[in-house]
Structure formats: C-alpha cells, structure tokens
Coordinates of C-alpha atoms in Angstrom, one line a residue:
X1 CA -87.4 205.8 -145.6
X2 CA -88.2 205.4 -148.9
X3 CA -86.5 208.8 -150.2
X4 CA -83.5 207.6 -148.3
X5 CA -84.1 204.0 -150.4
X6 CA -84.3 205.3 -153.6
X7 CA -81.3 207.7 -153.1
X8 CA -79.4 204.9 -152.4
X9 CA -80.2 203.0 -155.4
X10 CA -79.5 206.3 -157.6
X11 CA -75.9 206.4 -155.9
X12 CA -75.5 202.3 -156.3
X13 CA -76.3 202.9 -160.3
X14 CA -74.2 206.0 -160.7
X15 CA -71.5 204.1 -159.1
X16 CA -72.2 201.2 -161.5
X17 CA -72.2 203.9 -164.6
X18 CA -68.6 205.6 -163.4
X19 CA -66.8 202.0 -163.2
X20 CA -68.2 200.9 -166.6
X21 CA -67.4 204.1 -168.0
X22 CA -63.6 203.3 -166.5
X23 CA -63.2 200.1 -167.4
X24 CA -64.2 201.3 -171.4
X25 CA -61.8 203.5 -171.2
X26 CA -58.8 201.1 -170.0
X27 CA -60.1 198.2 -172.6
X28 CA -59.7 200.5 -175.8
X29 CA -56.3 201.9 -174.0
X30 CA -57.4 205.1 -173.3
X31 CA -56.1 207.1 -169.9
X32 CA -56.8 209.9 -168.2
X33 CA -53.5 211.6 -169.7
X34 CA -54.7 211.5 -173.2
X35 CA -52.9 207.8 -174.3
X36 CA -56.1 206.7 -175.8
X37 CA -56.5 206.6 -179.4
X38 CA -59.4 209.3 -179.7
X39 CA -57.3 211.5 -177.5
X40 CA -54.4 212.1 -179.4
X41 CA -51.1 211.0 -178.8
X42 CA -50.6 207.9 -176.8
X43 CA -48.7 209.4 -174.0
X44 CA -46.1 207.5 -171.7
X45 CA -43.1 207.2 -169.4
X46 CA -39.8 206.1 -170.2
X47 CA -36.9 205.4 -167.5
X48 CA -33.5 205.2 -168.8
X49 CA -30.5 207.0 -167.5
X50 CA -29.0 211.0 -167.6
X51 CA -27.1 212.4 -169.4
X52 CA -25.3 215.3 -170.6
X53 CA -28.6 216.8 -172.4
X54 CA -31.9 216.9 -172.4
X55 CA -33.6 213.3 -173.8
X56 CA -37.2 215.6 -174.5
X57 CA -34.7 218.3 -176.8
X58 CA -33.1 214.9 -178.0
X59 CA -33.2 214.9 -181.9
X60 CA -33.9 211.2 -182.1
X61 CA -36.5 211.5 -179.4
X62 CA -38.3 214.4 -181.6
X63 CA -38.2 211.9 -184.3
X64 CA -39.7 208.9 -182.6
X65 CA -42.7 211.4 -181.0
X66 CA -43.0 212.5 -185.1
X67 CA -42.6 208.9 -186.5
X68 CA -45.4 207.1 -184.2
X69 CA -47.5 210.1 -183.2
X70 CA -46.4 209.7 -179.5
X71 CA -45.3 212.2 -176.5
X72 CA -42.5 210.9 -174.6
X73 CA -42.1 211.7 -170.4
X74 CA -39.0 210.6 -168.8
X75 CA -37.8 209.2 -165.4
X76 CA -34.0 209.8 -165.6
X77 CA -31.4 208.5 -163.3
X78 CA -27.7 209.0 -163.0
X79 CA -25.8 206.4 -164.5
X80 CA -23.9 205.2 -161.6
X81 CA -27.2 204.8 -159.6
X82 CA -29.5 203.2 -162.3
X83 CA -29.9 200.2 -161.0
X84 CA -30.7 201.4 -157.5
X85 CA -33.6 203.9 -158.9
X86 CA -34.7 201.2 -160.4
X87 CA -35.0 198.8 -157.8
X88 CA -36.5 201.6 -155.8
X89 CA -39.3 202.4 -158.7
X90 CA -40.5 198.4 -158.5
X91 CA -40.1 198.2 -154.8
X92 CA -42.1 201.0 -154.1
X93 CA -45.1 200.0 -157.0
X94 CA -44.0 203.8 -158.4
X95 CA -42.7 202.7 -161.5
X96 CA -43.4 204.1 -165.2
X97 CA -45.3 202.4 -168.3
X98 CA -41.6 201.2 -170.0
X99 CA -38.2 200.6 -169.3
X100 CA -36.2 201.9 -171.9
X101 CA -32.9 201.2 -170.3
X102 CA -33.0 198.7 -167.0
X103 CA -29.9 196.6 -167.2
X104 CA -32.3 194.0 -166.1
X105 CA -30.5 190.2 -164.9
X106 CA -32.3 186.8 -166.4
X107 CA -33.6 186.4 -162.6
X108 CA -35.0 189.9 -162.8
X109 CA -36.8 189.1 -165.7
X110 CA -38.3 185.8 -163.8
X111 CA -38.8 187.3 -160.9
X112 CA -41.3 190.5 -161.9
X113 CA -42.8 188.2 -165.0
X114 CA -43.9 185.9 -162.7
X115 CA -45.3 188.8 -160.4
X116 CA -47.0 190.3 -163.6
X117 CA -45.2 193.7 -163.3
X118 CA -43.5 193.3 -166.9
X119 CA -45.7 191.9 -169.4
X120 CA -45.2 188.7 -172.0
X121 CA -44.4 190.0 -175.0
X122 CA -44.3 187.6 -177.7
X123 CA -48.0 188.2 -178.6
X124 CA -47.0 192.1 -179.5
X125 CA -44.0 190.7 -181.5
X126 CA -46.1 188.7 -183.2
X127 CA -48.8 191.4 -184.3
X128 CA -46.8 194.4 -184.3
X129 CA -42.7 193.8 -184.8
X130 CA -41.9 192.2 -187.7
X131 CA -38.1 193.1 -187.4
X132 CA -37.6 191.9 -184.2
X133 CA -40.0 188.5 -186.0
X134 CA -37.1 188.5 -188.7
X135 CA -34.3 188.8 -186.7
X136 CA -35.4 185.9 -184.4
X137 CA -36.0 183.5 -187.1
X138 CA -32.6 184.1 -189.3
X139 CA -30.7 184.1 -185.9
X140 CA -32.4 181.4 -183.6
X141 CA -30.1 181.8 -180.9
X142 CA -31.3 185.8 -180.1
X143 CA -35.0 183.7 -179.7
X144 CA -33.5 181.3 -177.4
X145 CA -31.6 184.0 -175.5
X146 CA -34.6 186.4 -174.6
X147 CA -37.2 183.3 -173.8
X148 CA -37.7 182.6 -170.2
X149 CA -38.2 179.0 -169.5
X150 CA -42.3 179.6 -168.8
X151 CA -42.1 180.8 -172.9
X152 CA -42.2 184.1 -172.1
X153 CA -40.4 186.9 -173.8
X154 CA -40.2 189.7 -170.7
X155 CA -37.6 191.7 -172.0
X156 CA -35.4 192.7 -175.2
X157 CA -31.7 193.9 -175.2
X158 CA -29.4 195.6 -177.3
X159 CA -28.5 192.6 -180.1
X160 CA -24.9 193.4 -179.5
X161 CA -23.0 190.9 -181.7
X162 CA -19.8 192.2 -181.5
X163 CA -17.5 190.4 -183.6
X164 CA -13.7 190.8 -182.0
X165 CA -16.1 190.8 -178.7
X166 CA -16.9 186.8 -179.3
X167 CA -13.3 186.0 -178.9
X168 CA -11.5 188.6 -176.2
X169 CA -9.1 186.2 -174.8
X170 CA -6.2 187.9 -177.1
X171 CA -2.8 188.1 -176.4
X172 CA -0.9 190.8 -178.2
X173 CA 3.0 190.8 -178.6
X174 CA 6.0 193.6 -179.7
X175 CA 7.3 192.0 -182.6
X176 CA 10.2 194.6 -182.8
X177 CA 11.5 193.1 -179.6
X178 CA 11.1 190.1 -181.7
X179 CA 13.4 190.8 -184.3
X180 CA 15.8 192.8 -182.5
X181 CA 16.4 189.5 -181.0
X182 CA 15.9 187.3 -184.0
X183 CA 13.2 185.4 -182.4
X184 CA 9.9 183.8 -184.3
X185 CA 6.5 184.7 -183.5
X186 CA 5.5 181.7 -180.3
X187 CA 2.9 179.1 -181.0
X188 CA 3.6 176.9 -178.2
X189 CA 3.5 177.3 -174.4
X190 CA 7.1 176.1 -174.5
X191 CA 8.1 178.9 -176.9
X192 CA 6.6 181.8 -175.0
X193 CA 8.6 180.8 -172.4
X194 CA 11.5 181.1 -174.3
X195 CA 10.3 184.4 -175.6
X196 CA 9.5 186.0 -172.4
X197 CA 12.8 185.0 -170.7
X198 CA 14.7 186.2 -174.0
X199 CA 12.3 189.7 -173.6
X200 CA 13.7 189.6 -169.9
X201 CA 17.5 188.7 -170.1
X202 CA 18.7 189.9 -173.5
X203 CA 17.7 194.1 -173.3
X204 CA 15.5 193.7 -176.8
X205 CA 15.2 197.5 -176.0
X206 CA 18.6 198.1 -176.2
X207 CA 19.0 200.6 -173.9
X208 CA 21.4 198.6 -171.5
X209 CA 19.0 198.6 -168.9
X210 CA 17.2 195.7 -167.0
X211 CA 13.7 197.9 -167.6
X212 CA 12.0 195.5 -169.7
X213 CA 8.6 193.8 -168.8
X214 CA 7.9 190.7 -170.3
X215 CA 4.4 190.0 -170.1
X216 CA 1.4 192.1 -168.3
X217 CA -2.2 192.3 -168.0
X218 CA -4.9 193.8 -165.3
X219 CA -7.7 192.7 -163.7
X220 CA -10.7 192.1 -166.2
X221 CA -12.4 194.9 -164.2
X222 CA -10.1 197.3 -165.5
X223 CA -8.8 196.3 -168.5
X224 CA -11.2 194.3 -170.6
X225 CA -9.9 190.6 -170.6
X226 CA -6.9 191.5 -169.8
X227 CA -6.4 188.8 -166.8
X228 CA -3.4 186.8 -167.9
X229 CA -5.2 183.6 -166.9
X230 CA -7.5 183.7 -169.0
X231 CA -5.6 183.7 -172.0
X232 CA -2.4 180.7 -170.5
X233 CA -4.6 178.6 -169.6
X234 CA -6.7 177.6 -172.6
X235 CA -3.2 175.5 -173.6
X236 CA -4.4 173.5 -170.8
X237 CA -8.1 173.2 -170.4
X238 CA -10.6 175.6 -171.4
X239 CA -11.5 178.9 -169.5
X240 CA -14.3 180.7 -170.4
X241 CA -13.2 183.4 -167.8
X242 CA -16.6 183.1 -166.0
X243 CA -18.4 180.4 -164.3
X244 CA -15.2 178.0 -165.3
X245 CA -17.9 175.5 -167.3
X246 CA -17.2 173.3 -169.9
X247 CA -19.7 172.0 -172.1
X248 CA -19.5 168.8 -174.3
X249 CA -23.0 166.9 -175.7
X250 CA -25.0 169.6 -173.4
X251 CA -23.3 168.0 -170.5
X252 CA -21.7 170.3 -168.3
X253 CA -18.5 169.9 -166.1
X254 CA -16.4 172.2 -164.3
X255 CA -12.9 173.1 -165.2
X256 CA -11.1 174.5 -162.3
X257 CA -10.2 171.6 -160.6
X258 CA -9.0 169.3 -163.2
X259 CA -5.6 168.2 -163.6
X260 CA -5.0 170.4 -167.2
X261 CA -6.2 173.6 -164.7
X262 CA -3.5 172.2 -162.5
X263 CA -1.0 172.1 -165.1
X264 CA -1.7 175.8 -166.1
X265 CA -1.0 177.0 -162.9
X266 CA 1.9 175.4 -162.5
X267 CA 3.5 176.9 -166.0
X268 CA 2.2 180.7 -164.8
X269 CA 3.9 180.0 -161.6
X270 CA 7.1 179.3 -163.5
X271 CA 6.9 182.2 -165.5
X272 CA 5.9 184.1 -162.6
X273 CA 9.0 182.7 -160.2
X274 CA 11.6 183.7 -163.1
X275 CA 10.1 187.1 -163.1
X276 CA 8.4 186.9 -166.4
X277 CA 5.3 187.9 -165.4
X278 CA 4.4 191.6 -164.0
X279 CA 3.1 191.4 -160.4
X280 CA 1.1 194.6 -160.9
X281 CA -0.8 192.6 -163.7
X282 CA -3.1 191.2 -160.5
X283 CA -3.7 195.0 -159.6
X284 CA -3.5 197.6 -161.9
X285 CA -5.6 199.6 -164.2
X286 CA -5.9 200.7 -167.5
X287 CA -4.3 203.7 -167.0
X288 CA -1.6 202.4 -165.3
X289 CA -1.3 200.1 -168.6
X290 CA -1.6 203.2 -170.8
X291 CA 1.3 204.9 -169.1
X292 CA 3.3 201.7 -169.4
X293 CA 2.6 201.1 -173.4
X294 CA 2.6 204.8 -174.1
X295 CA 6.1 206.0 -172.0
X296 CA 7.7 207.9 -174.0
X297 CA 11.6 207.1 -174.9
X298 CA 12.4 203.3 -174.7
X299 CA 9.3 201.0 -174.7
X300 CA 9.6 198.3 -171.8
X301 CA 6.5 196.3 -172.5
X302 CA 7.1 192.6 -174.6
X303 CA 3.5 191.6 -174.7
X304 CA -0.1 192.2 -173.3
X305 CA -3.1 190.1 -172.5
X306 CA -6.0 191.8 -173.5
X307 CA -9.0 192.4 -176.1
X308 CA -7.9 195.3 -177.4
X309 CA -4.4 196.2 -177.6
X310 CA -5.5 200.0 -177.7
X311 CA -5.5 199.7 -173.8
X312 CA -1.7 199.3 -173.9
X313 CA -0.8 201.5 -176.8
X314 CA -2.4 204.6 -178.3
X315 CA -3.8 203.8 -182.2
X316 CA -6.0 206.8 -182.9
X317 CA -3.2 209.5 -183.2
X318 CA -2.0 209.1 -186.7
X319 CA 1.2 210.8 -185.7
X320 CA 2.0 207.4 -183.1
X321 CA 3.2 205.0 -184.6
X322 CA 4.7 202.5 -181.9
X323 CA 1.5 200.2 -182.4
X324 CA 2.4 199.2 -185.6
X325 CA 4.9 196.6 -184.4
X326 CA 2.4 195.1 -181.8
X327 CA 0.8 191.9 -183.3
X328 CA -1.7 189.1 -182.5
X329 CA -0.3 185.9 -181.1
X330 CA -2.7 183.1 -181.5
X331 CA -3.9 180.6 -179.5
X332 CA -1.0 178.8 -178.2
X333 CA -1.1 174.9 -177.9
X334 CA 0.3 173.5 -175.0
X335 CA 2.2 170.4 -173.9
X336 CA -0.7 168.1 -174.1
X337 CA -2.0 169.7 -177.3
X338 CA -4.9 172.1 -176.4
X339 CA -4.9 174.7 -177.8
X340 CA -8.4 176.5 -177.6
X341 CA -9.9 179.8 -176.9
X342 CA -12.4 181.6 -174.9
X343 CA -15.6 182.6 -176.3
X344 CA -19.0 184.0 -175.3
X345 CA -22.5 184.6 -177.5
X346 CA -24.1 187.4 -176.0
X347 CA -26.9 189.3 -177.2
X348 CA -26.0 192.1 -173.8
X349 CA -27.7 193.0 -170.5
X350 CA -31.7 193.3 -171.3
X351 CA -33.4 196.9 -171.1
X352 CA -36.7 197.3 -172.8
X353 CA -39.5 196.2 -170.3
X354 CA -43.2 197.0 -170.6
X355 CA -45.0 196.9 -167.5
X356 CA -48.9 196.4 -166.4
X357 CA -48.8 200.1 -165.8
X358 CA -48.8 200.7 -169.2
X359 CA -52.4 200.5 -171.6
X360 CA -53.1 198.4 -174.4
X361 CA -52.5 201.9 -176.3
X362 CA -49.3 202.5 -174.4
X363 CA -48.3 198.5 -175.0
X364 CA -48.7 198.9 -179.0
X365 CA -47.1 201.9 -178.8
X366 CA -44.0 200.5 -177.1
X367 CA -43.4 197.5 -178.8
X368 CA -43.8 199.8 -182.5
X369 CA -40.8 201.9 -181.2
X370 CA -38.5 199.3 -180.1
X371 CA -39.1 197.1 -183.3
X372 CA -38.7 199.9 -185.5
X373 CA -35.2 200.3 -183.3
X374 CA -34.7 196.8 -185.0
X375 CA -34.8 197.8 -188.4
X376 CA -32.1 199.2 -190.5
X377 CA -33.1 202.8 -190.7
X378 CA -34.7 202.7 -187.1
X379 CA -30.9 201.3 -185.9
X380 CA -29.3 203.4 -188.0
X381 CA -31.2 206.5 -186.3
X382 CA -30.9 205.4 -182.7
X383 CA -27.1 205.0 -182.7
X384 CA -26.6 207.8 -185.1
X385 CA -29.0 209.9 -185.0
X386 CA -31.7 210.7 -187.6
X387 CA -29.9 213.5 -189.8
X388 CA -27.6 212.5 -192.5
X389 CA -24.5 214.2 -192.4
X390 CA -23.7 214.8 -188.4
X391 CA -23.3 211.1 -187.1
X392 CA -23.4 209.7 -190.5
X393 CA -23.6 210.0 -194.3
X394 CA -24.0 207.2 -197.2
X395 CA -21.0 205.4 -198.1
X396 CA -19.0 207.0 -200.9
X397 CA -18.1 204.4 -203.8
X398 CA -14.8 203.8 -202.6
X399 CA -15.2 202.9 -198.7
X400 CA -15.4 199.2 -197.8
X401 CA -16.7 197.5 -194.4
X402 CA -14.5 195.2 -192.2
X403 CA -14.9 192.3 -194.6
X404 CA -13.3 194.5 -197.9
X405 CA -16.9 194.8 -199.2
X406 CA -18.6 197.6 -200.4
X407 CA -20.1 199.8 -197.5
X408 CA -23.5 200.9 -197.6
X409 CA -22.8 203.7 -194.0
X410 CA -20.2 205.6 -193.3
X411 CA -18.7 207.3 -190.0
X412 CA -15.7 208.9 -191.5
X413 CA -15.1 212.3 -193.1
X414 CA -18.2 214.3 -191.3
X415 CA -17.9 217.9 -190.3
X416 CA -16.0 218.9 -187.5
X417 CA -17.8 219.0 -184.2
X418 CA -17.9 221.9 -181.7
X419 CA -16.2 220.5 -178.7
X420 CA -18.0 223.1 -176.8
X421 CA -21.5 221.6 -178.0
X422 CA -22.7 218.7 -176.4
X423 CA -24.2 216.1 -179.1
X424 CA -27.9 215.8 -178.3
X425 CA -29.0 213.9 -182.0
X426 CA -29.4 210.2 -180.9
X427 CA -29.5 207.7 -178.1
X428 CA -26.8 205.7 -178.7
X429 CA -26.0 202.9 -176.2
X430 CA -29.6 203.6 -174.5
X431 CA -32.7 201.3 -175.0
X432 CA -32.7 197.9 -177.3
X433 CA -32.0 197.8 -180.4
X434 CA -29.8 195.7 -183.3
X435 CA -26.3 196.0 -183.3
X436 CA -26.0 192.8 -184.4
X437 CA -23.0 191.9 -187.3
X438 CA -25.2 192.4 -189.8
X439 CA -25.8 195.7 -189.4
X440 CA -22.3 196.7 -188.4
X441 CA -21.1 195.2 -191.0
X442 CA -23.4 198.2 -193.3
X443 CA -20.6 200.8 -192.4
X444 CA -17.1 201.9 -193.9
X445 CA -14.3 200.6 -192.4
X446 CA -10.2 202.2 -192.8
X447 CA -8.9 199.1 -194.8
X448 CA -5.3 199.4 -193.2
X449 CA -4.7 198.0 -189.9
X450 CA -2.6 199.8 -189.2
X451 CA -3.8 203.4 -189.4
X452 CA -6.0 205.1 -186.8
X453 CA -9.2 204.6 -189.1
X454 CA -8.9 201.2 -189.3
X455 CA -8.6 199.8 -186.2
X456 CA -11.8 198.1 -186.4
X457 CA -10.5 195.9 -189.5
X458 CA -7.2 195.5 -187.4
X459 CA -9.7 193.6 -184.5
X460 CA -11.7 191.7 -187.1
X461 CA -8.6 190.0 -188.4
X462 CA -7.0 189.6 -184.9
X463 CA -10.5 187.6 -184.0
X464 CA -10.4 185.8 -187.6
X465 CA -7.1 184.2 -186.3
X466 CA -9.0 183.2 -182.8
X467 CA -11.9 182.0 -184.3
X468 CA -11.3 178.3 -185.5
X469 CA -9.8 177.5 -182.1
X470 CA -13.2 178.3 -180.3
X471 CA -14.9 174.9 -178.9
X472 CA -17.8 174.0 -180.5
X473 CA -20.2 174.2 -177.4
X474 CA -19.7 177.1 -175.0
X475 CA -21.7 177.9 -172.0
X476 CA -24.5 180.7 -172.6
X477 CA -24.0 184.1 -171.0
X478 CA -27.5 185.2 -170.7
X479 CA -28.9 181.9 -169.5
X480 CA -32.1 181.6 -167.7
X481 CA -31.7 179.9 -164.1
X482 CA -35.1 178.4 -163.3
X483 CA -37.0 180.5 -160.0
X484 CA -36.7 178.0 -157.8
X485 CA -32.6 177.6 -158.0
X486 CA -32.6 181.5 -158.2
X487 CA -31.1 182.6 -155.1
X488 CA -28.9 179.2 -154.6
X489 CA -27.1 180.0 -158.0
X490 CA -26.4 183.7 -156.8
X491 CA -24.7 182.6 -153.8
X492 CA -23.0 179.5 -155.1
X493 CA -21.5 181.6 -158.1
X494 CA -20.3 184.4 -156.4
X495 CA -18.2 181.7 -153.2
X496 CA -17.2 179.7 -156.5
X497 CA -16.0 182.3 -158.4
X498 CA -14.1 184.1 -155.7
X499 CA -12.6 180.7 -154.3
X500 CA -11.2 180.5 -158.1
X501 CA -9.8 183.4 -158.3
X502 CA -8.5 184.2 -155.1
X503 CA -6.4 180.9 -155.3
X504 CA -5.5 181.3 -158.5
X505 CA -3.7 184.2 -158.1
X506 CA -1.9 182.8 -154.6
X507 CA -0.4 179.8 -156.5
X508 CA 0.5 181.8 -159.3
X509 CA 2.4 184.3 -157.7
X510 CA 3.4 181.3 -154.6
X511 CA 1.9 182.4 -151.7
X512 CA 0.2 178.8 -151.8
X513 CA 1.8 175.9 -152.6
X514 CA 0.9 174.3 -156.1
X515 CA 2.2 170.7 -155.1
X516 CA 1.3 170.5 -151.2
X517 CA -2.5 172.6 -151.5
X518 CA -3.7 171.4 -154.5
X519 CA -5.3 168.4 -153.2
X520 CA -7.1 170.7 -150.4
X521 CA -7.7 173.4 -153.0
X522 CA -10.0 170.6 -154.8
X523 CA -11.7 169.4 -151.7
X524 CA -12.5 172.7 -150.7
X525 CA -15.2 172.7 -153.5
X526 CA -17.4 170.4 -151.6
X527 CA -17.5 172.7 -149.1
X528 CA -19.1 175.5 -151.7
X529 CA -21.5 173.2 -153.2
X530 CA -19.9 172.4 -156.4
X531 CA -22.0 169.8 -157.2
X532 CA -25.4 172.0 -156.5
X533 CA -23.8 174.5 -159.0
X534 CA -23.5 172.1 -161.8
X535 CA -26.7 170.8 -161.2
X536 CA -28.2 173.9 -161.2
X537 CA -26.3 175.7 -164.6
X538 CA -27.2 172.1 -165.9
X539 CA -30.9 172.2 -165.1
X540 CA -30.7 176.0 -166.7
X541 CA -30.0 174.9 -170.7
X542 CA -32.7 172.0 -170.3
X543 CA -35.2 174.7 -169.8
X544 CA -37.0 173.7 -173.1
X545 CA -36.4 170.0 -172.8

C-alpha cells in the first residue's frame, strides 16, 4: 500500500513538472516546431490562395524568411474555392497560425473575434508596427475602417485607395460621332437625350446603315460599373449603386423610393422606349462589350457606362487608335438640378488574421511582416518584388507620376519577359498591405492620355472631372454591423437589393408600368423590412457614439 502510495505521488509530481515545463514553453512563445526564440526561427503557417508557382520558391517569400529570420509553411487553396477552404479550416478548429489572404466580411471579423479565434491586434500595432501606427494617424479614416465596434482591430486589408476607383460611376462618349454631327459634348439629361437620338437617327457613322448603338452598359458583375442606372440616375437622386443609402448629418434615408428615383426611371424608360438604350446592356459581358467597341470597320457604339472605358475599346496597343476620340462626359445635371456622383471609400476586403493558434513568438512575428508590408520598401517589394530591375527600377529624371510630378518608381522600360516563364518574384494582390495613393502616387506615369502608357493619367483626369460633384457624406463600404443585427442585415440586404434591381430593370425596359405600379412598388418595401434596414445601417456608423 504504501509503495503503491508513494508511486502515485511520484506520477502526480512528474505530471505537475511536464505541464509547468509546457506552459514555460508557450509563455516565452516557444513550440514544439522550433517557433520559440532559443529555437531558431519562429516557424508558422500561412493560408492564402494558389497559384501559378510555388509561394516557398517565391522570391519575396525568400526575402521575408531572410528579412525577419522566419520559415514560412503554407495552406494553399484554389482561388475559386478560397473562401470555402476557409470556412472549412475554422469550422473544423484545423486552421493555421495566420491568414495571409481570407477575404474576411466585417461580420466575419465579429463573429470569430468574439469567439477568440482571431486575436485583437491593436496592442501588437502599438508595440511592434509603426507603419501601420503612421498610416492610421495621417489617414483616420483607415483606423475607423478596421475597428470593430468592441475597439478591436481583428483584421488588416490591403489599403487600396484607388483613386479613379473612388468615383466609377463614369460615362464615356465617341466624340467623333459628335462632330461628324456637329453636336456639343451633353451636360444635361435633356441634352443626352438629344445626343443619343441624334447618335440613333442621323448614321454619325456614315455608313448608311441603321447599325448604330447609342448608349450601352453591362451588368456591374461583368463590366465594372458599367450598369446604366447607376450613372442616369444621379441627375435625379443619388445612387451609390449599393445599399441605395443617402446620408446627410449622419442621418440615413433610403433612396429608391423617392420621387427623384421615380423621375429617373421614368427618363431611362424614355430613352429605352425610343430605342436609345441597348437591351443587351441588362445582360451582357465584357467580352461581348469588347467585341462591340473593338469591331473592326465602322464603329457602332456612341457611348458607354462604365469605369474604365478600356472594357469597350482596346488602349494598350499603340498601333489602335479608335480610343482616342472616346471622352469623359461628366456628371450630368438634371431637370431639377442634381447633378452628383457615386462614390465609395474603401480600404478592400480584409485578409491578414492572426489566430489563438499562433504563439506570442508566432504573433510578433506576424504583425512585423505585415507592417513592414506597410512601409515603402516593404510595399514596394510585395507588389513588385524585391529585385530592382524585373518588376521595377528607380525613376529616371525625366518620368513623372499621375499628378506631373517627379516619380520616385517606375514600371516602364524593364527587360522583356519570357512568356514561357511564369513570374515567381512577389505576391502581388496577396496578403495586406499599402496601396494607398500615396504610395501609388511614387511611380512613373505615360503623361499623354492618350497613348497606351498613360492610361493611368487618362483615369486620374477622367476622376478629377467627377470629383467635385461627389456628396459630402457617403455611406461606408466596410462598415461594421453590430452582432446582434448580424444575420437580420444579411437577409434584409440581399430581399432589398434584389427587389431594387429586379424592378428597376422591368420599368426601364416596360415590362412594369412606371405610372400604375409605382405606388405598389413603394409599399412593397414594408413588406422587406425597410425600416429595420435603416435602423440597422443606422445603428452601424453610431458604433463609437
């Protein structure tokens, strides 16, 4: 008995010894596969998605695992079934110490915060990222983006601050059809009109063929804000091309059932019922718009609504030239004077996640990477690539950035690639970093418009025009819904939305009756819960009030 006893107590304090011995370990961040300080390199696991290479031969990976004395593993998933995997990973309790690349939504971030799968991280900005410190404090809005309403920061995104992004509502028109027919650029809703039936009636092709096609678009889906909608009706009432919210003193409304959302419809339905309007612009895609831009012999396209007028017409072939006539139209005002634009600040979809997997090692680790990602060089090399002279080279004296000034980067006038090679030297688009203006605006733009090489200068003029017609409030896009309207604001927003759209494209086009449904068009929002939805988006930019 007491032999037994006393082995007993041995096992009790052995036991005791292991578990201290383990929880040592885990407190100064070591792990059993050699992530702890006095065991080398902090070692951890990545997810982010495939593709065409190798991300351990990856020269920016090599770089990073050099740089911060780290060895990288990855869990890789196809593109087209990222978000699945990933889902999968956190349902399952199998997932890694980071997300590099999640595509995460607000709710995501609420959802496994609150469950204590990703990890606050303000405290490791605070002691270890002094770009990502910097970048909040000169742009306050980036802060406001990424904090959840408890004050956590769960995840970062890329900083995308695409300028000619900001405002994508554009509307670009053939200006050779305009002065075959002596007409003036439009800047009224009355105009256009005129325009468009001009475009349709008076063969500004000259070919003697009814062939031309006054006005087209595509769904957003397939040609990036290209819906015709979008653009029209902000002479009547503003449409951010969204959740269809207006803000004004941080009170918000809803637009699509007021009487200047009424009006809108019923001047697309005009141009529509005189043919003025292409009926495959509520179905086609952007190659179906590149055929029609691009046909070769007469053109048959007047205008397009869209971001980028490349989806319509080819402008990287130096030897095209048909784009040159195409030019911005801007906002136009409408019968009751608006005149406004659509406009979104974004700072993208969030990615970089750090999970209670992951060590205090493995956390400082993390967060040192993605902030360096935030800095110039650390930018510079993600998107780029680390090696000077592949993806980029300094600036030579001459080349200018998109505003005329001096350029500090360059992408132009590099060694030909090996189309049989498959570029392996950064990660681009993968993982957060700063893409932010200012550091776009670092790299050499073409300064004419109008060749291949500047397109990008071409876009920030066409958005200068845009710009001072933007309402002063607009409607976050990242915005945090609080937990407990989570679910209610999915389903509300997807019935609302599709209730918008679907009946905005019957009375557009007639299959509804603008005059005789409208009044049961409106009611029908009761039915969806309009007035839960506003309370709800509401409720979601008072999170720090």
């Amino acid at each position: 008995m007491r032999k037994s006893w006393i082995s007993m107590l041995f096992l009790v304090f052995a036991s005791m010894a292991l578990l201290s011995a383990c929880s040592s370990s885990e407190e100064s961040g070591g792990s059993s596969d050699g992530s702890g300080e006095s065991g080398g390199p902090v070692t951890m696991t990545l997810f982010a998605p495939q593709g065409k290479a190798s991300m351990e031969e990856n020269e920016f990976t090599q770089f990073i695992e050099d740089k911060f004395d780290v060895t990288l593993k990855w869990d890789l998933a196809p593109t087209d079934a990222l978000q699945d995997r990933r889902q999968l990973l956190l349902a399952s309790g199998d997932y890694p110490e980071v997300f590099l690349h999640g595509k995460f939504t607000t709710s995501d971030l609420q959802t496994y915060g609150k469950q204590g799968v990703f990890l606050p991280l303000q405290d490791l900005i605070k002691e270890y990222g002094p770009n990502l410190t910097k970048i909040m404090e000169e742009k306050p809005y980036f802060k406001e983006a990424i904090t959840a309403p408890d004050g956590n920061i769960y995840a970062l995104p890329i900083f995308n601050e695409c300028y000619h992004c900001t405002y994508a509502q554009k509307y670009w028109i053939n200006t050779e059809w305009l002065d075959n027919l002596g007409l003036k650029m439009p800047t009224t809703t009355d105009e256009l009109y005129t325009v468009l039936k001009a475009f349709k009636t008076q063969d500004p092709n000259g070919n003697g063929k009814a062939d031309e096609i006054p006005l087209t678009g595509a769904p957003n889906k397939y040609v990036w804000n290209g819906n015709i909608d979008a653009y029209l009706m902000n002479s009547f009432i503003y449409n951010d091309n969204d959740k269809y919210l207006i803000v004004n003193d941080g009170k918000v409304s809803f637009a699509a059932n007021q009487e200047g959302w009424k009006k809108g419809l019923e001047y697309m339905n005009k141009l529509y019922a005189d043919g003025l309007i292409d009926p495959a612009s509520f179905t086609q895609n952007d190659q179906a718009i590149g055929q029609l831009g691009n046909k070769e012999g007469d053109e048959v396209v007047g205008s397009i609504t869209t971001a980028l007028v490349s989806y319509l017409v080819n402008t990287y072939d130096k030897d095209i030239t048909r784009h040159q006539h195409w030019e911005i139209v801007p906002p136009l005002k409408g019968p009751d004077g608006v005149q406004t634009t659509g406009a979104t600040q974004s700072v993208g979809e969030f990615e970089f996640a750090i999970t209670n997997k992951a060590t205090e090692a493995q956390q400082i680790a993390a967060i040192k990477i993605v902030d360096y990602m935030f800095s110039e060089e650390g930018a510079l090399y993600a998107e780029y690539g680390p090696t000077e002279g592949k993806g980029w080279k300094k600036a030579d004296a001459d080349e200018k950035n998109i505003n005329g000034e001096p350029a500090k980067y360059s992408y132009y006038n590099l060694p030909e690639r090996d189309p049989n090679v498959v570029v392996n030297e950064s990660w681009s688009q993968i993982g957060a970093h700063d893409l932010s203006n200012t550091f776009r605006n670092l790299f050499a733009e073409g300064q004419n418009p109008l060749e291949a090489e500047g397109y990008g200068t071409r876009l920030a003029q066409a958005t200068n025009v845009y710009e001072p017609y933007a309402p002063k409030e607009v409607y976050p896009a990242n915005v945090f819904i609080r937990p407990e309207d989570t679910e209610s604001a999915a389903q509300l927003t997807t019935a609302i939305k599709d209730y918008v759209q679907t009946n905005m494209a019957q009375f557009i086009i007639g299959s509804k009756s603008i005059e005789k449904e409208w009044d049961s068009y409106v009611k029908g929002f009761d039915g969806l819960g309009l007035s839960n939805y506003l309370e709800i988006y509401q409720r979601a930019i008072e999170k720090n009030q």
